[in-house]
Amino acid sequence: HQVPLIISKGSGLPDGGGIRRQYQHVTDLLPTILDLVGVEMATSKGGRPVPAPAGVSFTASMGDVSTASTHPEQYYEQVGHRGMYRDGWSAVVCRKARTPFSEEVWELHNLVEDPTESRNLADEYPEKVAELVEAWERAAWANQVFPLDEGNNVKNLLRPPWNADTEAEARFRPGSPTTERYRSLQLVDSRSFEVEVSLEVADGDRGTLVAHGDQGGGYALYVVDGRLLLAWNGYGCMTEVDGGPLAAGTSSIILAVEAVGNLSVHVDLRVDETVVAGARDLPALTAIAPFQGIDVGIDRRSPVSWTIRERYGTFGWSGILHHVTYRPGELAPDAGQRWLDVLRESGTKYE
């Protein structure tokens, strides 16, 4: 619970260089900033109500070191680890993956006297442990914390029914904004897929056909000096696949990606249905990569290929590009979604 925070406002803050030790939470930052600059929190956006902030401003403590915390209690949960803070007391339990929840033992710490949580007081104050565990349970039900992660990763694999719509064939046109990150990822995550570029190539055409991702990982199709180029950024490890000269009159370019398992993919480049190049056992892109969405006819913001960015900038397509079609295919043989039922059944033993 000890995270340093330095606040600077230029003029207007009393007690410059002072230290405050009141407990506050990250959710208090927005209300505090609004309070400092004198701006009211918006109550609606686009005709829809905006939820009230979960936190509370702590500007009062800036002027009075003795002011009580405005955030007296807070629940925590991350990958099964839980904690409950209330008025200087903290109850925590560290989750050991794939073990029964009933075997867990909560610890208790007095953060006022022991901010580093080096002394477990659970045996001395069992009633305080019970109080905080009950408070955590109430907060968890009120804030959609359940189901807890039992260690089988089921929680991260679950998808709402509408998510299937994001895995259907999709078409994107030049001039469109960068497609939202999650929407883009669902078309390629842990699966085989095809990307088809429909265009009319003329002599001298150059630029980006499609780009998905950034410096942290992604892929892009370019035409550079009349040659087709695939840049595959495997989490910073770049592979370039030369598709050879691109003839005038070309109308279809396809990137075919086969997810073969073990976080690997095979790729082929097809020009007007003819395979012109390929590569095997490239790093599969999943989870947080690509972290940037799909661009058509340009590579905005963080580029897939830094080399291309340095030479050509965002490298807009100079010719006629009709659209880019994504066709999601089969999941990888070892994709987590294939094992969801097995993992769910396995997880029940830990309830």
CSV table of C-alpha atoms in Angstrom, one decimal:
chain,number,residue,atom,x,y,z
A,1,HIS,CA,0.0,0.0,0.0
A,2,GLN,CA,3.0,2.3,0.0
A,3,VAL,CA,3.3,4.0,-3.4
A,4,PRO,CA,5.0,7.4,-3.6
A,5,LEU,CA,3.1,10.3,-5.2
A,6,ILE,CA,4.5,13.7,-5.8
A,7,ILE,CA,2.1,16.6,-6.5
A,8,SER,CA,3.1,19.8,-8.1
A,9,LYS,CA,0.7,22.6,-9.0
A,10,GLY,CA,3.1,25.5,-9.3
A,11,SER,CA,1.6,28.2,-7.1
A,12,GLY,CA,-1.4,27.6,-4.8
A,13,LEU,CA,-0.4,24.5,-2.9
A,14,PRO,CA,0.2,25.1,0.8
A,15,ASP,CA,3.1,23.5,2.8
A,16,GLY,CA,5.5,23.1,-0.1
A,17,GLY,CA,7.7,20.0,0.4
A,18,GLY,CA,5.3,18.6,3.0
A,19,ILE,CA,4.6,14.9,3.5
A,20,ARG,CA,1.1,13.4,3.9
A,21,ARG,CA,0.5,9.9,5.1
A,22,GLN,CA,-3.2,9.6,4.8
A,23,TYR,CA,-4.3,6.5,2.9
A,24,GLN,CA,-5.7,7.3,-0.5
A,25,HIS,CA,-6.4,5.1,-3.6
A,26,VAL,CA,-5.7,5.6,-7.3
A,27,THR,CA,-9.4,6.3,-7.9
A,28,ASP,CA,-9.0,9.5,-5.8
A,29,LEU,CA,-6.7,11.1,-8.4
A,30,LEU,CA,-9.4,12.2,-10.9
A,31,PRO,CA,-11.6,13.9,-8.2
A,32,THR,CA,-8.6,15.5,-6.7
A,33,ILE,CA,-7.3,16.9,-10.0
A,34,LEU,CA,-10.8,18.3,-10.8
A,35,ASP,CA,-11.0,19.8,-7.4
A,36,LEU,CA,-7.6,21.5,-7.8
A,37,VAL,CA,-8.4,23.0,-11.2
A,38,GLY,CA,-12.0,23.9,-10.2
A,39,VAL,CA,-13.8,21.8,-12.8
A,40,GLU,CA,-17.0,19.9,-12.2
A,41,MET,CA,-17.2,16.2,-13.0
A,42,ALA,CA,-19.3,15.6,-16.2
A,43,THR,CA,-22.6,13.9,-15.5
A,44,SER,CA,-23.4,12.9,-19.0
A,45,LYS,CA,-21.7,12.4,-22.4
A,46,GLY,CA,-23.5,12.0,-25.7
A,47,GLY,CA,-26.8,12.0,-23.9
A,48,ARG,CA,-25.8,9.1,-21.6
A,49,PRO,CA,-25.1,9.4,-17.9
A,50,VAL,CA,-21.5,9.1,-16.8
A,51,PRO,CA,-20.9,7.0,-13.6
A,52,ALA,CA,-19.8,9.0,-10.6
A,53,PRO,CA,-16.1,8.6,-9.8
A,54,ALA,CA,-15.3,5.8,-7.3
A,55,GLY,CA,-12.8,7.9,-5.5
A,56,VAL,CA,-12.9,11.1,-3.4
A,57,SER,CA,-10.8,14.3,-3.5
A,58,PHE,CA,-8.1,14.5,-0.9
A,59,THR,CA,-7.3,18.2,-1.4
A,60,ALA,CA,-8.2,18.9,2.2
A,61,SER,CA,-5.2,17.0,3.5
A,62,MET,CA,-2.9,19.3,1.4
A,63,GLY,CA,-3.7,22.2,3.7
A,64,ASP,CA,-4.0,20.2,7.0
A,65,VAL,CA,-1.7,17.4,7.8
A,66,SER,CA,-4.1,16.1,10.5
A,67,THR,CA,-7.1,15.8,8.2
A,68,ALA,CA,-8.5,12.2,8.2
A,69,SER,CA,-8.3,10.2,5.0
A,70,THR,CA,-11.2,10.6,2.7
A,71,HIS,CA,-10.9,7.0,1.6
A,72,PRO,CA,-11.2,4.9,4.7
A,73,GLU,CA,-11.6,1.5,3.0
A,74,GLN,CA,-10.8,-0.3,-0.2
A,75,TYR,CA,-11.0,-3.8,-1.6
A,76,TYR,CA,-8.4,-5.4,-3.9
A,77,GLU,CA,-8.3,-8.4,-6.2
A,78,GLN,CA,-5.8,-9.5,-8.9
A,79,VAL,CA,-5.4,-13.0,-10.4
A,80,GLY,CA,-7.0,-14.4,-7.2
A,81,HIS,CA,-4.9,-12.5,-4.7
A,82,ARG,CA,-7.3,-10.4,-2.4
A,83,GLY,CA,-7.0,-7.7,0.1
A,84,MET,CA,-9.2,-5.4,2.2
A,85,TYR,CA,-8.1,-2.1,3.8
A,86,ARG,CA,-10.0,-0.3,6.5
A,87,ASP,CA,-8.9,2.4,8.8
A,88,GLY,CA,-5.3,1.5,9.0
A,89,TRP,CA,-5.8,-2.3,9.0
A,90,SER,CA,-5.1,-4.5,6.0
A,91,ALA,CA,-6.2,-8.2,5.5
A,92,VAL,CA,-4.6,-10.0,2.6
A,93,VAL,CA,-4.5,-13.5,1.2
A,94,CYS,CA,-2.0,-14.6,-1.5
A,95,ARG,CA,-3.6,-17.0,-3.9
A,96,LYS,CA,-1.7,-20.2,-4.7
A,97,ALA,CA,-2.9,-21.3,-8.2
A,98,ARG,CA,-4.9,-24.5,-8.5
A,99,THR,CA,-5.4,-25.1,-4.8
A,100,PRO,CA,-8.8,-25.1,-2.9
A,101,PHE,CA,-10.0,-21.6,-1.8
A,102,SER,CA,-11.1,-23.2,1.4
A,103,GLU,CA,-7.4,-23.8,2.4
A,104,GLU,CA,-6.4,-20.2,2.1
A,105,VAL,CA,-5.3,-18.3,5.2
A,106,TRP,CA,-5.7,-14.6,5.5
A,107,GLU,CA,-3.0,-12.4,7.1
A,108,LEU,CA,-3.7,-9.2,9.1
A,109,HIS,CA,-1.4,-6.2,9.2
A,110,ASN,CA,-1.5,-2.8,11.0
A,111,LEU,CA,-0.3,-0.4,8.4
A,112,VAL,CA,0.0,2.5,10.8
A,113,GLU,CA,2.5,0.7,13.0
A,114,ASP,CA,3.9,-1.7,10.4
A,115,PRO,CA,3.6,-0.1,6.9
A,116,THR,CA,5.9,-2.8,5.4
A,117,GLU,CA,3.5,-5.6,6.5
A,118,SER,CA,6.2,-7.6,8.2
A,119,ARG,CA,4.2,-8.8,11.2
A,120,ASN,CA,1.1,-11.0,10.7
A,121,LEU,CA,-1.4,-10.2,13.5
A,122,ALA,CA,-4.1,-12.6,12.4
A,123,ASP,CA,-3.8,-14.9,15.4
A,124,GLU,CA,-4.0,-11.9,17.8
A,125,TYR,CA,-7.0,-10.3,16.3
A,126,PRO,CA,-9.2,-13.0,14.7
A,127,GLU,CA,-12.3,-10.8,15.0
A,128,LYS,CA,-10.7,-8.1,12.9
A,129,VAL,CA,-9.8,-10.7,10.2
A,130,ALA,CA,-13.4,-11.9,10.1
A,131,GLU,CA,-14.6,-8.3,9.9
A,132,LEU,CA,-12.3,-7.4,6.9
A,133,VAL,CA,-13.0,-10.7,5.1
A,134,GLU,CA,-16.7,-10.1,5.3
A,135,ALA,CA,-16.2,-6.6,4.1
A,136,TRP,CA,-14.2,-7.8,1.1
A,137,GLU,CA,-16.9,-10.3,0.3
A,138,ARG,CA,-19.6,-7.6,0.2
A,139,ALA,CA,-17.5,-5.3,-1.9
A,140,ALA,CA,-16.6,-8.1,-4.3
A,141,TRP,CA,-20.3,-9.0,-5.0
A,142,ALA,CA,-21.1,-5.3,-5.4
A,143,ASN,CA,-18.3,-4.7,-7.9
A,144,GLN,CA,-18.3,-7.7,-10.2
A,145,VAL,CA,-15.2,-9.3,-8.8
A,146,PHE,CA,-16.4,-12.9,-9.1
A,147,PRO,CA,-15.6,-15.4,-10.5
A,148,LEU,CA,-12.2,-15.5,-8.9
A,149,ASP,CA,-9.2,-16.9,-10.9
A,150,GLU,CA,-8.5,-20.3,-9.6
A,151,GLY,CA,-5.3,-20.6,-11.6
A,152,ASN,CA,-6.6,-22.3,-14.7
A,153,ASN,CA,-7.0,-19.0,-16.7
A,154,VAL,CA,-10.7,-19.6,-17.3
A,155,LYS,CA,-11.6,-16.1,-16.4
A,156,ASN,CA,-9.3,-14.7,-19.1
A,157,LEU,CA,-10.7,-17.0,-21.7
A,158,LEU,CA,-14.4,-16.4,-21.1
A,159,ARG,CA,-16.1,-14.2,-23.7
A,160,PRO,CA,-19.6,-12.7,-23.8
A,161,PRO,CA,-22.0,-14.2,-26.5
A,162,TRP,CA,-21.8,-11.0,-28.7
A,163,ASN,CA,-18.0,-11.5,-29.0
A,164,ALA,CA,-18.7,-14.0,-31.8
A,165,ASP,CA,-19.7,-11.1,-34.0
A,166,THR,CA,-16.2,-9.7,-33.7
A,167,GLU,CA,-14.7,-12.9,-35.1
A,168,ALA,CA,-16.6,-12.8,-38.4
A,169,GLU,CA,-15.2,-11.7,-41.7
A,170,ALA,CA,-14.7,-7.9,-41.8
A,171,ARG,CA,-13.9,-5.4,-44.5
A,172,PHE,CA,-12.1,-2.1,-44.1
A,173,ARG,CA,-11.7,0.7,-46.5
A,174,PRO,CA,-9.0,3.4,-46.9
A,175,GLY,CA,-9.7,6.6,-45.2
A,176,SER,CA,-11.2,4.9,-42.2
A,177,PRO,CA,-9.9,5.7,-38.7
A,178,THR,CA,-7.6,3.1,-37.0
A,179,THR,CA,-9.8,0.2,-36.0
A,180,GLU,CA,-10.2,-0.2,-32.2
A,181,ARG,CA,-7.5,-2.4,-30.7
A,182,TYR,CA,-9.7,-5.2,-29.3
A,183,ARG,CA,-11.9,-5.3,-32.3
A,184,SER,CA,-8.8,-5.8,-34.5
A,185,LEU,CA,-7.3,-8.4,-32.3
A,186,GLN,CA,-10.3,-10.7,-32.4
A,187,LEU,CA,-9.7,-11.2,-36.1
A,188,VAL,CA,-6.2,-12.7,-35.6
A,189,ASP,CA,-5.7,-13.7,-32.0
A,190,SER,CA,-4.5,-17.4,-31.6
A,191,ARG,CA,-6.0,-18.4,-35.0
A,192,SER,CA,-5.3,-18.7,-38.7
A,193,PHE,CA,-6.5,-15.9,-40.8
A,194,GLU,CA,-6.3,-14.3,-44.3
A,195,VAL,CA,-5.9,-10.6,-45.2
A,196,GLU,CA,-6.9,-9.8,-48.8
A,197,VAL,CA,-6.1,-6.5,-50.3
A,198,SER,CA,-8.2,-5.5,-53.3
A,199,LEU,CA,-6.5,-2.9,-55.4
A,200,GLU,CA,-5.5,-1.7,-58.9
A,201,VAL,CA,-1.7,-1.6,-59.2
A,202,ALA,CA,-0.1,0.9,-61.6
A,203,ASP,CA,3.5,1.5,-62.3
A,204,GLY,CA,5.2,3.6,-59.6
A,205,ASP,CA,2.6,2.8,-56.9
A,206,ARG,CA,4.1,2.7,-53.4
A,207,GLY,CA,3.1,2.8,-49.7
A,208,THR,CA,1.4,0.9,-47.0
A,209,LEU,CA,-1.4,-1.5,-48.0
A,210,VAL,CA,-2.4,-2.6,-44.5
A,211,ALA,CA,-0.8,-2.3,-41.0
A,212,HIS,CA,-1.8,-3.9,-37.8
A,213,GLY,CA,0.2,-3.3,-34.7
A,214,ASP,CA,3.1,-1.2,-33.5
A,215,GLN,CA,6.7,-1.4,-32.3
A,216,GLY,CA,5.7,-4.0,-29.7
A,217,GLY,CA,4.4,-6.4,-32.3
A,218,GLY,CA,2.4,-6.6,-35.5
A,219,TYR,CA,2.5,-7.0,-39.2
A,220,ALA,CA,2.2,-4.8,-42.3
A,221,LEU,CA,2.2,-5.1,-46.1
A,222,TYR,CA,4.1,-2.5,-48.0
A,223,VAL,CA,5.1,-1.8,-51.6
A,224,VAL,CA,8.6,-0.4,-51.7
A,225,ASP,CA,10.5,0.3,-54.9
A,226,GLY,CA,7.9,-1.7,-56.8
A,227,ARG,CA,8.3,-4.8,-54.6
A,228,LEU,CA,5.8,-6.4,-52.2
A,229,LEU,CA,7.1,-6.5,-48.6
A,230,LEU,CA,5.7,-8.2,-45.5
A,231,ALA,CA,7.1,-6.9,-42.2
A,232,TRP,CA,6.4,-9.3,-39.3
A,233,ASN,CA,7.3,-7.7,-36.0
A,234,GLY,CA,7.5,-10.6,-33.5
A,235,TYR,CA,7.6,-8.5,-30.2
A,236,GLY,CA,10.5,-6.4,-31.5
A,237,CYS,CA,12.2,-9.2,-33.6
A,238,MET,CA,11.6,-8.1,-37.2
A,239,THR,CA,11.3,-10.5,-40.1
A,240,GLU,CA,10.9,-9.2,-43.6
A,241,VAL,CA,9.5,-11.3,-46.4
A,242,ASP,CA,10.2,-10.1,-49.9
A,243,GLY,CA,7.2,-10.8,-52.2
A,244,GLY,CA,9.1,-9.8,-55.3
A,245,PRO,CA,8.2,-7.3,-58.1
A,246,LEU,CA,4.5,-6.3,-58.1
A,247,ALA,CA,3.3,-6.0,-61.7
A,248,ALA,CA,1.0,-3.3,-63.0
A,249,GLY,CA,-2.6,-4.7,-63.2
A,250,THR,CA,-2.3,-6.7,-60.0
A,251,SER,CA,-5.8,-6.8,-58.3
A,252,SER,CA,-5.4,-9.1,-55.3
A,253,ILE,CA,-2.7,-9.5,-52.6
A,254,ILE,CA,-3.3,-12.1,-49.9
A,255,LEU,CA,-1.4,-12.6,-46.6
A,256,ALA,CA,-2.3,-16.1,-45.4
A,257,VAL,CA,-1.4,-16.9,-41.8
A,258,GLU,CA,-1.6,-20.5,-40.5
A,259,ALA,CA,-1.5,-20.9,-36.7
A,260,VAL,CA,0.3,-24.1,-36.2
A,261,GLY,CA,0.5,-24.1,-32.4
A,262,ASN,CA,3.3,-23.6,-29.8
A,263,LEU,CA,2.9,-19.9,-30.4
A,264,SER,CA,4.1,-20.2,-34.0
A,265,VAL,CA,2.7,-19.3,-37.4
A,266,HIS,CA,3.5,-20.0,-41.1
A,267,VAL,CA,2.8,-17.2,-43.6
A,268,ASP,CA,2.4,-17.1,-47.3
A,269,LEU,CA,2.1,-14.2,-49.7
A,270,ARG,CA,-0.2,-14.7,-52.7
A,271,VAL,CA,-0.5,-12.3,-55.7
A,272,ASP,CA,-3.5,-12.9,-57.9
A,273,GLU,CA,-3.8,-16.4,-56.4
A,274,THR,CA,-0.1,-17.3,-57.0
A,275,VAL,CA,2.1,-17.9,-54.0
A,276,VAL,CA,5.2,-15.6,-54.3
A,277,ALA,CA,6.9,-15.9,-50.9
A,278,GLY,CA,6.5,-17.3,-47.4
A,279,ALA,CA,8.1,-17.9,-44.1
A,280,ARG,CA,7.8,-20.6,-41.4
A,281,ASP,CA,7.7,-20.6,-37.6
A,282,LEU,CA,7.3,-16.9,-37.1
A,283,PRO,CA,6.3,-15.8,-33.6
A,284,ALA,CA,2.5,-15.9,-33.2
A,285,LEU,CA,0.9,-12.5,-32.2
A,286,THR,CA,-1.5,-12.8,-29.3
A,287,ALA,CA,-2.8,-11.0,-26.2
A,288,ILE,CA,-1.2,-7.6,-26.0
A,289,ALA,CA,0.3,-7.7,-29.5
A,290,PRO,CA,-0.8,-6.3,-31.8
A,291,PHE,CA,-1.7,-3.5,-29.3
A,292,GLN,CA,-2.6,-1.0,-32.0
A,293,GLY,CA,-5.5,-1.5,-34.4
A,294,ILE,CA,-5.8,-2.0,-38.2
A,295,ASP,CA,-4.8,0.8,-40.6
A,296,VAL,CA,-5.6,0.6,-44.3
A,297,GLY,CA,-3.5,2.5,-46.8
A,298,ILE,CA,-1.3,4.1,-44.1
A,299,ASP,CA,0.6,3.2,-40.9
A,300,ARG,CA,-0.4,5.7,-38.2
A,301,ARG,CA,1.0,6.3,-34.8
A,302,SER,CA,3.6,3.7,-33.6
A,303,PRO,CA,4.7,1.9,-36.7
A,304,VAL,CA,5.1,-1.8,-37.3
A,305,SER,CA,8.4,-1.2,-39.0
A,306,TRP,CA,10.6,1.5,-37.7
A,307,THR,CA,12.8,1.2,-40.7
A,308,ILE,CA,9.9,2.1,-43.0
A,309,ARG,CA,8.9,5.0,-40.7
A,310,GLU,CA,12.3,6.5,-40.7
A,311,ARG,CA,12.5,6.4,-44.5
A,312,TYR,CA,9.0,7.2,-45.6
A,313,GLY,CA,7.0,8.5,-42.6
A,314,THR,CA,3.4,7.1,-42.4
A,315,PHE,CA,3.9,5.9,-46.0
A,316,GLY,CA,0.4,6.5,-47.4
A,317,TRP,CA,-0.7,4.4,-50.4
A,318,SER,CA,-0.3,6.3,-53.6
A,319,GLY,CA,-2.6,4.3,-55.9
A,320,ILE,CA,-6.1,2.8,-56.0
A,321,LEU,CA,-6.9,0.6,-53.0
A,322,HIS,CA,-10.6,-0.6,-52.8
A,323,HIS,CA,-10.7,-2.4,-49.5
A,324,VAL,CA,-9.0,-4.9,-47.2
A,325,THR,CA,-10.9,-8.0,-46.1
A,326,TYR,CA,-10.0,-10.1,-43.0
A,327,ARG,CA,-11.2,-13.7,-42.9
A,328,PRO,CA,-10.6,-15.3,-39.5
A,329,GLY,CA,-9.9,-19.0,-39.6
A,330,GLU,CA,-9.5,-21.9,-37.3
A,331,LEU,CA,-8.1,-21.5,-33.8
A,332,ALA,CA,-4.6,-22.7,-33.2
A,333,PRO,CA,-4.5,-26.4,-32.0
A,334,ASP,CA,-3.4,-25.3,-28.5
A,335,ALA,CA,-5.5,-22.1,-28.3
A,336,GLY,CA,-6.9,-21.7,-24.8
A,337,GLN,CA,-10.5,-21.4,-26.0
A,338,ARG,CA,-10.4,-25.0,-27.3
A,339,TRP,CA,-9.7,-26.2,-23.8
A,340,LEU,CA,-12.3,-24.0,-22.0
A,341,ASP,CA,-14.7,-26.8,-21.0
A,342,VAL,CA,-11.8,-28.9,-19.7
A,343,LEU,CA,-10.3,-26.1,-17.7
A,344,ARG,CA,-13.7,-25.1,-16.4
A,345,GLU,CA,-14.4,-28.6,-15.1
A,346,SER,CA,-10.9,-28.8,-13.7
A,347,GLY,CA,-11.4,-25.5,-11.8
A,348,THR,CA,-14.5,-26.7,-10.0
A,349,LYS,CA,-12.3,-28.9,-7.7
A,350,TYR,CA,-10.8,-25.7,-6.2
A,351,GLU,CA,-14.1,-24.1,-5.2
